[in-house]
Coordinates of C-alpha atoms in Angstrom, one line a residue:
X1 CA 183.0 77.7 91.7
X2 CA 182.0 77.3 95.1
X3 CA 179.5 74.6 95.6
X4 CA 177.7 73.3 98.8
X5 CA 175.0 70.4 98.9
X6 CA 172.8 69.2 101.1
X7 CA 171.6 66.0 101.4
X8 CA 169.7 63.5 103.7
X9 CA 166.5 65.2 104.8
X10 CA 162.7 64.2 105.2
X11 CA 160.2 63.4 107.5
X12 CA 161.1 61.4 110.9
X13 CA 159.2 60.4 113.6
X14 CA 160.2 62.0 117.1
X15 CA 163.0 59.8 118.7
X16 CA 164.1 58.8 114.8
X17 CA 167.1 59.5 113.5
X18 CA 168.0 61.0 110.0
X19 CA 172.2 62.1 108.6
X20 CA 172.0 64.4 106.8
X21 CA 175.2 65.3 104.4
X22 CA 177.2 68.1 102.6
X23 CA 179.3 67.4 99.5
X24 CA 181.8 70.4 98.6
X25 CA 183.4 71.0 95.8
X26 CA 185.4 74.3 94.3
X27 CA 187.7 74.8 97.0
X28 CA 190.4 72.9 99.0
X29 CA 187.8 71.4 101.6
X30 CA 190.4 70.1 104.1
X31 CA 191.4 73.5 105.0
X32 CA 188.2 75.0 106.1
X33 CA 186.4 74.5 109.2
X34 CA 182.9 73.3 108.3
X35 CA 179.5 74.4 109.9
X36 CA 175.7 73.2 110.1
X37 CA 173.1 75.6 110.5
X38 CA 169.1 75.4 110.8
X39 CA 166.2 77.9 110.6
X40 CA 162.7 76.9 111.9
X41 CA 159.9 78.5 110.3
X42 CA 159.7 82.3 111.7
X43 CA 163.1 82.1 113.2
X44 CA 166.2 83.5 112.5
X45 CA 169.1 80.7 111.4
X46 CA 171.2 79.4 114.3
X47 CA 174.5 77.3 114.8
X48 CA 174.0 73.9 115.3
X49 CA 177.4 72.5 115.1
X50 CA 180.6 73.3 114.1
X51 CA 183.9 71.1 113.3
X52 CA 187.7 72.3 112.2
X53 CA 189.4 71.8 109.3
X54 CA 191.0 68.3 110.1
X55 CA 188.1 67.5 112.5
X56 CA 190.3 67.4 115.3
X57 CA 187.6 70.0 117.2
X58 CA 183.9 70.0 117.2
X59 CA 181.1 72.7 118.9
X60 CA 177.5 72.1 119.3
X61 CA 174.3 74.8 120.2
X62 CA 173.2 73.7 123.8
X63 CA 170.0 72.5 122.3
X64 CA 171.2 69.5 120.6
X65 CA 174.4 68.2 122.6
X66 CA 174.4 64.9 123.5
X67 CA 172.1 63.9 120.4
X68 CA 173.7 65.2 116.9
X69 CA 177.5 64.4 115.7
X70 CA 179.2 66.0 113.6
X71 CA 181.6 64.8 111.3
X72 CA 183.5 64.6 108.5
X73 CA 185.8 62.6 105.3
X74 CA 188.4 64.9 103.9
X75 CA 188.9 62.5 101.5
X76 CA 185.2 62.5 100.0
X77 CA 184.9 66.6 100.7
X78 CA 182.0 65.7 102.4
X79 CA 180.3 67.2 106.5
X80 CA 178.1 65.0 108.0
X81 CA 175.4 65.7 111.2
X82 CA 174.2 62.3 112.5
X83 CA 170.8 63.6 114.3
X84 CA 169.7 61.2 116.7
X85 CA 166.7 61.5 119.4
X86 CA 165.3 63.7 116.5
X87 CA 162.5 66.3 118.7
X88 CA 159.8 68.1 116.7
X89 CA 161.5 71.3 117.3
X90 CA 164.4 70.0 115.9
X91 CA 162.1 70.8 112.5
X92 CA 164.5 73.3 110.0
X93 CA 165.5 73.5 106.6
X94 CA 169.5 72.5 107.7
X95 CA 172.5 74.3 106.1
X96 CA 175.7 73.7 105.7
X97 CA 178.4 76.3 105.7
X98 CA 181.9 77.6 105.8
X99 CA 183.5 80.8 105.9
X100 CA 186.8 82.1 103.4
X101 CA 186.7 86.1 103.5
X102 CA 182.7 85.3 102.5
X103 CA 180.3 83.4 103.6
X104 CA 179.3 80.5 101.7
X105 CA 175.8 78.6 101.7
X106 CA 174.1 75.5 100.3
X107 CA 170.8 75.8 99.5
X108 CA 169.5 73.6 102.1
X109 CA 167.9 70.6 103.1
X110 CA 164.1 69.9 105.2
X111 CA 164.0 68.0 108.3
X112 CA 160.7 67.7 109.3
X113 CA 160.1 65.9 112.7
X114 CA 156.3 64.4 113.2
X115 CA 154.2 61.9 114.0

């Protein structure tokens, strides 16, 4: 069974940093590209970063280049997303994701970025 789950969240001040994680298990993790998605409160969810299978190649959304990192240990099944220069509209429950003929989601993880 398919499992994805999210880790690492809570409240940061703006400029902190938080990583957030993913452990996956029920599937052969090292073939699947990974993702990280968010969705603000009364948004719809976007794309925040993406990185292959063997993490050779990595994407980000405009909106946080330059400040989040994705990576990831194959040998641990586990995504990471370093978030760095954390903004309050950087403020999302944060999902991790892959696709295998569906589309499989964890159940999430709050960021919450305040003073």
């Amino acid at each position: 069974q398919v499992q994805l789950v999210e880790s690492g969240g809570g409240l940061v001040q703006p400029g902190g940093s938080l990583r957030l994680s993913c452990a996956a298990s029920g599937f052969t993790f090292s073939r699947f590209g990974m993702n990280w998605y968010r969705q603000a409160p009364g948004k719809e969810r976007e794309l925040v970063a993406f990185i292959s299978s063997l993490g050779g190649s990595t994407n980000y959304a405009d909106s946080v280049k330059g400040r989040f990192t994705i990576s990831r240990d194959n040998a641990k099944n586990t995504v990471y997303l370093q978030m760095n220069s954390l903004k309050p509209e950087d403020t999302a429950v944060y999902y991790c994701n892959f696709v295998a003929v569906m589309s499989y989601w964890g159940r999430g993880t709050l960021v919450t970025v305040s003073s």
